XYZ file of N, CA and C in Angstrom:
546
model
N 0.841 -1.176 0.000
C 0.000 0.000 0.000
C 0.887 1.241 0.000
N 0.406 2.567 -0.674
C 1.646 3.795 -0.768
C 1.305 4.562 0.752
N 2.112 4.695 1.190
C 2.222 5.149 2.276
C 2.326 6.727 2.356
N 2.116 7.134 1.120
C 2.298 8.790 0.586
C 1.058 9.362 1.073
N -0.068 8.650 0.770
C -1.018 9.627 1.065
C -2.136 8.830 2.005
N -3.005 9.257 2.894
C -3.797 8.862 4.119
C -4.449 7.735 3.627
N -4.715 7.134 4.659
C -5.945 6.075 4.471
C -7.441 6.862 4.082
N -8.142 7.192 2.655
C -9.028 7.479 2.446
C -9.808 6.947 1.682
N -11.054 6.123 2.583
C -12.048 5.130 1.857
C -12.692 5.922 0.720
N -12.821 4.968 -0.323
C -13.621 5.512 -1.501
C -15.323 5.062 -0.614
N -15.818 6.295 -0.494
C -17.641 6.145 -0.318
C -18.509 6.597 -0.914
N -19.536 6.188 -0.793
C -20.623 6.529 -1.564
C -21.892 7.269 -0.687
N -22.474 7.721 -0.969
C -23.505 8.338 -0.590
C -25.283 7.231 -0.518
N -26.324 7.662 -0.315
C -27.232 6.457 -0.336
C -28.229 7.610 -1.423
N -29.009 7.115 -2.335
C -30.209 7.693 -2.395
C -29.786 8.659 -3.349
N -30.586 9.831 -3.255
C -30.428 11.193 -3.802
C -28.920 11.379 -4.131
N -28.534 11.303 -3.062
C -27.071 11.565 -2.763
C -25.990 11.211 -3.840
N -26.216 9.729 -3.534
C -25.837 8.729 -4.750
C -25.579 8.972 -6.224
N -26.667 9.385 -5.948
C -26.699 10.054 -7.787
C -26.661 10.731 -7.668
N -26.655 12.019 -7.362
C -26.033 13.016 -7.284
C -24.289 12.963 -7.903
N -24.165 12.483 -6.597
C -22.442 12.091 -7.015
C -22.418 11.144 -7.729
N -22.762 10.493 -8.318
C -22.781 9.759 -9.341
C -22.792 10.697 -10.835
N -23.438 11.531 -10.736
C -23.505 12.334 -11.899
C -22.064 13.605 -12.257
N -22.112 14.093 -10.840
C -21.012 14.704 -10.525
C -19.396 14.086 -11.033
N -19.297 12.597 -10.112
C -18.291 12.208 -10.739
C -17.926 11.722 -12.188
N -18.991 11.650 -12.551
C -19.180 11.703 -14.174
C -18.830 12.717 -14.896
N -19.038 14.345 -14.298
C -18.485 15.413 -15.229
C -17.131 15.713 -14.942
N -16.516 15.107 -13.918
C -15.406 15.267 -13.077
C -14.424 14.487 -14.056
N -14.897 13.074 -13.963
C -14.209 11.924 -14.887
C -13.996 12.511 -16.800
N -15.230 13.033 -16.823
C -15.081 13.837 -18.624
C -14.329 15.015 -18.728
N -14.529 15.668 -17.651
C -13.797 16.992 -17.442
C -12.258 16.453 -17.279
N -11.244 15.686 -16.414
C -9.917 15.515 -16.614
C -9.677 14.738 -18.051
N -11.065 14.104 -18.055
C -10.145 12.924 -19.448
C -9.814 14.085 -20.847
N -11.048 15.098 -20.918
C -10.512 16.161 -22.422
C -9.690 17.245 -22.035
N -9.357 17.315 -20.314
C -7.842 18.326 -20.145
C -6.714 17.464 -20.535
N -7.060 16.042 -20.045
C -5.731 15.674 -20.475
C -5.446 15.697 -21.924
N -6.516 15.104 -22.722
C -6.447 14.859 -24.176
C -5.911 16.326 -25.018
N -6.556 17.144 -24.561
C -6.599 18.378 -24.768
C -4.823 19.352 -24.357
N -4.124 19.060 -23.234
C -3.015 19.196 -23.162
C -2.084 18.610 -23.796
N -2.445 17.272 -23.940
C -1.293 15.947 -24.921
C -1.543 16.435 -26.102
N -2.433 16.865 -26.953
C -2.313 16.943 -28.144
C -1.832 18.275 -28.421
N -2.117 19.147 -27.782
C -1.043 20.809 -27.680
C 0.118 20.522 -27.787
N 0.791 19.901 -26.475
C 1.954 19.984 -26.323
C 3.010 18.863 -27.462
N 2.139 17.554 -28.097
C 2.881 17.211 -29.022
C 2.741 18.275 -30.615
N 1.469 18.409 -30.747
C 1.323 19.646 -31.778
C 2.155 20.479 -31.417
N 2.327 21.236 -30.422
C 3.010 22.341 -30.010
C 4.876 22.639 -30.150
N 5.381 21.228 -29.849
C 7.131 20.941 -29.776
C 7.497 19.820 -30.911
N 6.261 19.193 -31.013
C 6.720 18.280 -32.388
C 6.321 18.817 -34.005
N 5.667 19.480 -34.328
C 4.169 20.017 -35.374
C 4.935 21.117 -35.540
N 5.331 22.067 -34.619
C 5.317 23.564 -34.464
C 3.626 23.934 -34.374
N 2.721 23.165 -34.232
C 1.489 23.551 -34.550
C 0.906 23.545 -33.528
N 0.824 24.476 -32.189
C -0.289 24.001 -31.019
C -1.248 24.144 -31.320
N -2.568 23.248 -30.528
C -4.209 23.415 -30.532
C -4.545 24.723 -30.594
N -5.166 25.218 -31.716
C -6.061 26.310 -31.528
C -7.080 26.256 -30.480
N -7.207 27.399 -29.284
C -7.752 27.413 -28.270
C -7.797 26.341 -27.080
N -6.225 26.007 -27.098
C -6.101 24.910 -26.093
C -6.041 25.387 -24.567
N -5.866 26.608 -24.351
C -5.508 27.390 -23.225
C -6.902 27.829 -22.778
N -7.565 28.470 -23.697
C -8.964 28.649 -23.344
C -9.761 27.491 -22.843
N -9.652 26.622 -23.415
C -10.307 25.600 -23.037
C -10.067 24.387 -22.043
N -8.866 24.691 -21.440
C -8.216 24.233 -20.585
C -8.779 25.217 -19.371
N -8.682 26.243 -19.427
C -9.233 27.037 -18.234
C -10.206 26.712 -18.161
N -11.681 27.072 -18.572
C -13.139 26.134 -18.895
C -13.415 24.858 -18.035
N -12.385 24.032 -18.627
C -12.377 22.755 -18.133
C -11.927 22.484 -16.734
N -10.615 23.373 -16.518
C -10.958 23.288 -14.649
C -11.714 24.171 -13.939
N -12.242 24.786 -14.669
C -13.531 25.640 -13.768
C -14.180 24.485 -13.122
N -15.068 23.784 -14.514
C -15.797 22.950 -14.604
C -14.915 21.222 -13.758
N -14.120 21.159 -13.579
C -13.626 19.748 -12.810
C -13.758 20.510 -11.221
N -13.481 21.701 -10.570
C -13.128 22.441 -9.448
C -14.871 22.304 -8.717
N -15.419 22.813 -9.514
C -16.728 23.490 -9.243
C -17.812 21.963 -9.741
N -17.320 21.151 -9.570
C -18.446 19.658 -9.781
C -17.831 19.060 -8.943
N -16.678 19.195 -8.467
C -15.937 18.121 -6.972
C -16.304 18.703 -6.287
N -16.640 19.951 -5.859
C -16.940 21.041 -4.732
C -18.019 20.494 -4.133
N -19.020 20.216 -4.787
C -20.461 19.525 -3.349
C -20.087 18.453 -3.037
N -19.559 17.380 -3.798
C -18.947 16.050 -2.663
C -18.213 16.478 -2.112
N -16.922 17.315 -1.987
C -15.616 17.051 -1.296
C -16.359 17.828 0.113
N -17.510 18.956 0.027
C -17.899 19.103 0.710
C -18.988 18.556 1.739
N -19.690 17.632 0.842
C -20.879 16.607 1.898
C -19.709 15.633 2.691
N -17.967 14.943 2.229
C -17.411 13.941 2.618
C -17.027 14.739 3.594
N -17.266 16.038 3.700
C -15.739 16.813 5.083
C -14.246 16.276 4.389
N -14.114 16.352 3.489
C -13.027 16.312 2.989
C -12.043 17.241 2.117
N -12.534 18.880 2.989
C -11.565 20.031 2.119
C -10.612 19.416 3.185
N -9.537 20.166 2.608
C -8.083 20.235 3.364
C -8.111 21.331 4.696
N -7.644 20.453 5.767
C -7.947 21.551 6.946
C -6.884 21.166 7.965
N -6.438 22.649 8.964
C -5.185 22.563 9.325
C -6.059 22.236 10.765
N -5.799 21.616 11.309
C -6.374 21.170 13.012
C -5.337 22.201 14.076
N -5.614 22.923 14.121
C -4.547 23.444 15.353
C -5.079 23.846 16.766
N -6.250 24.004 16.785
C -7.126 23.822 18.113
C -7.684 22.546 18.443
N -7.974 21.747 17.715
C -8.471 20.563 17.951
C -7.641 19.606 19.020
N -6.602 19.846 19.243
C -6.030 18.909 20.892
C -6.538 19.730 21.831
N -6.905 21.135 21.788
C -7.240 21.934 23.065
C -8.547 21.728 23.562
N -9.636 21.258 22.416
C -10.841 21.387 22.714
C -11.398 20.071 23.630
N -12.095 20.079 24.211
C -13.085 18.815 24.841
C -14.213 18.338 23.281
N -14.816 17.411 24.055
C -15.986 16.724 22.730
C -16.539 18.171 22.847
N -17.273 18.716 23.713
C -18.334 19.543 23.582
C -17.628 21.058 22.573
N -16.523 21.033 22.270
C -15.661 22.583 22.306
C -15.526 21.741 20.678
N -15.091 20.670 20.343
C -15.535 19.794 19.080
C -16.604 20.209 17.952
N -17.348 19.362 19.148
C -18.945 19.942 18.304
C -19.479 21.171 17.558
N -19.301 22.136 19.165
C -19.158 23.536 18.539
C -18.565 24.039 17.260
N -17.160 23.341 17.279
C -16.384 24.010 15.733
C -17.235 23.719 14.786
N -17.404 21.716 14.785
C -17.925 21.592 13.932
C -19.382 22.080 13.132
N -20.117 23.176 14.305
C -21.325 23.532 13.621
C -20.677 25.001 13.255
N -19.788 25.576 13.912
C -19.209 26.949 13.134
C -18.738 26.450 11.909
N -17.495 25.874 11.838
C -17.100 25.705 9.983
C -18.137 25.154 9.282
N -18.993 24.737 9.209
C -20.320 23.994 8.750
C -21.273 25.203 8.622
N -21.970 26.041 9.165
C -22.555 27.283 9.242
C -21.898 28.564 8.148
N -20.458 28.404 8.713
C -19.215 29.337 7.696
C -19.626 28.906 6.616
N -19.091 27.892 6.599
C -18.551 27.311 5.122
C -20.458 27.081 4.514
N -21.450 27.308 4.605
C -22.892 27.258 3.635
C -22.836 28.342 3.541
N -22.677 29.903 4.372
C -22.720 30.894 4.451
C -21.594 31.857 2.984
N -20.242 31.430 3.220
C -19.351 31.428 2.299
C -20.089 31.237 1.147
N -19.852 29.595 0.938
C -20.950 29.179 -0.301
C -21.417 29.649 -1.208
N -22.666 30.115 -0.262
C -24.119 30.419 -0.571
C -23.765 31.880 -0.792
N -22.349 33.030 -0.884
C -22.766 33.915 -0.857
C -21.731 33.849 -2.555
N -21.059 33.023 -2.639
C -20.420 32.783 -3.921
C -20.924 32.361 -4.610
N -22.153 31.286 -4.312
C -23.473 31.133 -5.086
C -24.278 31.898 -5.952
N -24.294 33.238 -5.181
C -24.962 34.351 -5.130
C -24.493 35.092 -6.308
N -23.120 35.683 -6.178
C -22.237 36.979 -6.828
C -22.250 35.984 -8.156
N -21.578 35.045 -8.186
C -21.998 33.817 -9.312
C -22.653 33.956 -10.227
N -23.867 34.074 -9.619
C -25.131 34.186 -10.521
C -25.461 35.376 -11.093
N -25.219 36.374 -10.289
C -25.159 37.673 -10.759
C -24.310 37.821 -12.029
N -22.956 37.382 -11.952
C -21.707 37.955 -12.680
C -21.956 37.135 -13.540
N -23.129 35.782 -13.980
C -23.486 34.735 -15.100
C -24.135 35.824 -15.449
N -25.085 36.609 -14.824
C -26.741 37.541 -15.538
C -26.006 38.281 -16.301
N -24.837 39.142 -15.918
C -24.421 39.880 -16.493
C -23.653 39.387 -17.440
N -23.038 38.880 -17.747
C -22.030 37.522 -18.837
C -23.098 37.778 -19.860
N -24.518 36.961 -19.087
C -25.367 36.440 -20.885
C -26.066 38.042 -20.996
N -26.201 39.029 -20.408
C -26.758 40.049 -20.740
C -25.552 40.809 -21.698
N -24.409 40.890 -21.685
C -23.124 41.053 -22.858
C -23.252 40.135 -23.463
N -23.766 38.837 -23.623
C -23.346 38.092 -25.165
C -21.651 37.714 -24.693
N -21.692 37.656 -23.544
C -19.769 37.541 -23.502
C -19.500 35.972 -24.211
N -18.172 36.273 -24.602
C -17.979 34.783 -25.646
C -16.285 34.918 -25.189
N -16.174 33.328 -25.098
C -14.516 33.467 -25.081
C -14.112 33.970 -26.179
N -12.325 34.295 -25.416
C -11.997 35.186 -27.001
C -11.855 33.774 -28.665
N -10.829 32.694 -28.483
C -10.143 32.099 -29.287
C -11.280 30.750 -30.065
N -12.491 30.205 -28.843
C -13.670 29.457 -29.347
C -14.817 30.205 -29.070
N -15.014 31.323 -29.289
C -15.644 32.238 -29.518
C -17.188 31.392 -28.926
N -17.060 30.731 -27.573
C -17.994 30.022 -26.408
C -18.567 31.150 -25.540
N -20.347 30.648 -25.531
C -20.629 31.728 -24.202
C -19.864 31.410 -23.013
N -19.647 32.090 -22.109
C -19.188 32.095 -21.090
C -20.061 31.609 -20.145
N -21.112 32.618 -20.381
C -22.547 32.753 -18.864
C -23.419 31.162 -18.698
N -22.762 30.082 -19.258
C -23.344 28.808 -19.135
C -22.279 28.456 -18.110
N -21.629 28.756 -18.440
C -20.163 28.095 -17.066
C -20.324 28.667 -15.940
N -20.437 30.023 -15.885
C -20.758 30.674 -14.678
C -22.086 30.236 -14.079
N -23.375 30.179 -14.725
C -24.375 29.940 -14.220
C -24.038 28.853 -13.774
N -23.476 27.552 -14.265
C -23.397 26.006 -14.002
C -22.225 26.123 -12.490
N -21.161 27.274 -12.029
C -20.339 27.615 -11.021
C -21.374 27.569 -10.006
N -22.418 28.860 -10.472
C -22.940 29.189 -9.212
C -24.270 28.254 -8.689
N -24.770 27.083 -9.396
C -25.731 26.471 -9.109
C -24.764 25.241 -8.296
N -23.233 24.591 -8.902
C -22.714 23.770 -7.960
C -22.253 24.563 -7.051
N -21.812 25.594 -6.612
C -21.424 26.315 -5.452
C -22.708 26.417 -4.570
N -24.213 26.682 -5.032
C -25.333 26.571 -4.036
C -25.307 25.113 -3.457
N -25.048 24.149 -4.440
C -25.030 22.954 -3.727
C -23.985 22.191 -3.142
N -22.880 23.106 -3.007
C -22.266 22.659 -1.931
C -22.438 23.497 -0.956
N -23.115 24.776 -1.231
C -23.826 25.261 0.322
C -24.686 24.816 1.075
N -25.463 23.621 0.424
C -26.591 23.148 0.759
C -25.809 21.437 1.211
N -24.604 21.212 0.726
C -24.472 19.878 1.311
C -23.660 20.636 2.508
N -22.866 21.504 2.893
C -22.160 21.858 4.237
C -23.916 21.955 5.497
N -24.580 22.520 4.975
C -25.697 22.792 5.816
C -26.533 21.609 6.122
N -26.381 20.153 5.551
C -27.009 19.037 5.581
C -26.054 18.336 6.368
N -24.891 18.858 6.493
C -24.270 17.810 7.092
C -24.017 18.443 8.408
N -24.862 18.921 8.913
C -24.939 19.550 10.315
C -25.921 18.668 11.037
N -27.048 18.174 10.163
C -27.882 17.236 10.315
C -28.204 15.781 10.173
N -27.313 15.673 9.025
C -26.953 14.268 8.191
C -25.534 14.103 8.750
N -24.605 12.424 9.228
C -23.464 12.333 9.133
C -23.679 11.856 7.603
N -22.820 12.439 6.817
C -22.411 11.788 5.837
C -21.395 10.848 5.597
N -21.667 9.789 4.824
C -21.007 8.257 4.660
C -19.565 9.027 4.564
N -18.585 7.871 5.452
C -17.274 8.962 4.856
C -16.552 9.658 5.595
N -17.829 10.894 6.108
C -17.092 11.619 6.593
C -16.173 11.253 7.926
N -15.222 12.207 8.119
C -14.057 12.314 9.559
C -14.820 12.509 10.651
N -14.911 11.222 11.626
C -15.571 11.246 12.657
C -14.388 12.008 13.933
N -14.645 13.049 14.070
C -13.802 13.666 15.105
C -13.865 12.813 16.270
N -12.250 12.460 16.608
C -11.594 11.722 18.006
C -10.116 12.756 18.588
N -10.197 12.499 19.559
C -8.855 12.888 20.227
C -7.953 13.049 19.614
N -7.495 13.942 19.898
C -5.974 14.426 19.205
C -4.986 13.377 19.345
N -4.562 12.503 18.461
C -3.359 11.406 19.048
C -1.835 11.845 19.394
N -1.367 11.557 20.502
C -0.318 12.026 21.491
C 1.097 12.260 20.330
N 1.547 13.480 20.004
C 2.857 13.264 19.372
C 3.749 11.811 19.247
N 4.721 11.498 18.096
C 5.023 10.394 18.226
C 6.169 10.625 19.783
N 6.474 9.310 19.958
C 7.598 8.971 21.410
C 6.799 9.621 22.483
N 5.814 10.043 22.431
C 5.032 10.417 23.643
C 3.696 9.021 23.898
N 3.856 8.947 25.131
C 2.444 8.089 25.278
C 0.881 9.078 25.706
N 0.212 8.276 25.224
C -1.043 9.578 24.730
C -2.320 9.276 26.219
């Protein structure tokens, strides 16, 4: 087993959920497979051809909008952003809990307000006709599609105040530095 990176179970969700992320990891899975395709064929066009992809850069940006902003409601229903623990040995269960309904409260609040400006800055996109420059693509479909997965990962941080979700990091004791007994 690689010892590089944590023990992290692949889970699933039940129900709604399920498919949900089921669908999600589906645009996630299409979204890296045509960055990659999409970079490999630049960069051999590009140093072998002299010929890079017309609008490979544009569409490379696009595409991790779109991989960033479709992982965003799972990574958020699993509790699995990246997070630095540095109070968590100080707290008791009850001082625990608490955090966990502040970053949970934060983080729908956050969200939901990037949700928001999102949608706005899509209204305004399709009210210009904005088009990328090089595939001459609306824009305001990407943005709108940002700010509807950004509502729903405001809406999975706020469910999981109520819901444990499959998965998620069941908060335990801080384990004792190594050579220390705990």
């Amino acid at each position: 087993m690689n010892q590089d990176l944590p023990d992290i179970p692949l889970v699933h969700a039940r129900g709604l959920a399920r498919v949900a992320e089921w669908l999600l990891d589906a645009v996630c899975v299409a979204a890296l497979a045509l960055l990659s395709g999409i970079t490999s064929v630049d960069v051999v066009g590009r140093y072998v051809f002299n010929a890079p992809l017309q609008g490979a850069y544009e569409s490379s940006e696009l595409l991790l909008a779109v991989l960033v902003f479709a992982a965003l409601p799972r990574v958020t229903w699993h509790r699995q952003h990246l997070a630095v623990g540095m109070i968590d040995g100080l707290l008791g269960h009850a001082g625990r809990r608490i955090q966990r309904v502040a970053v949970a409260l934060v983080s729908a609040l956050v969200l939901g307000a990037l949700a928001y400006y999102l949608w706005l800055h899509a209204a305004q996109l399709a009210s210009y006709g904005d088009m990328s420059n090089a595939l001459q693509l609306p824009i305001a479909p990407f943005a709108y599609a940002a700010a509807c997965l950004s509502a729903l990962a405001a809406l999975a941080a706020l469910l999981g105040l109520f819901v444990h979700a499959p998965g998620a990091p069941v908060q335990q004791q801080a384990a004792a530095p190594a050579g220390q007994k705990g």
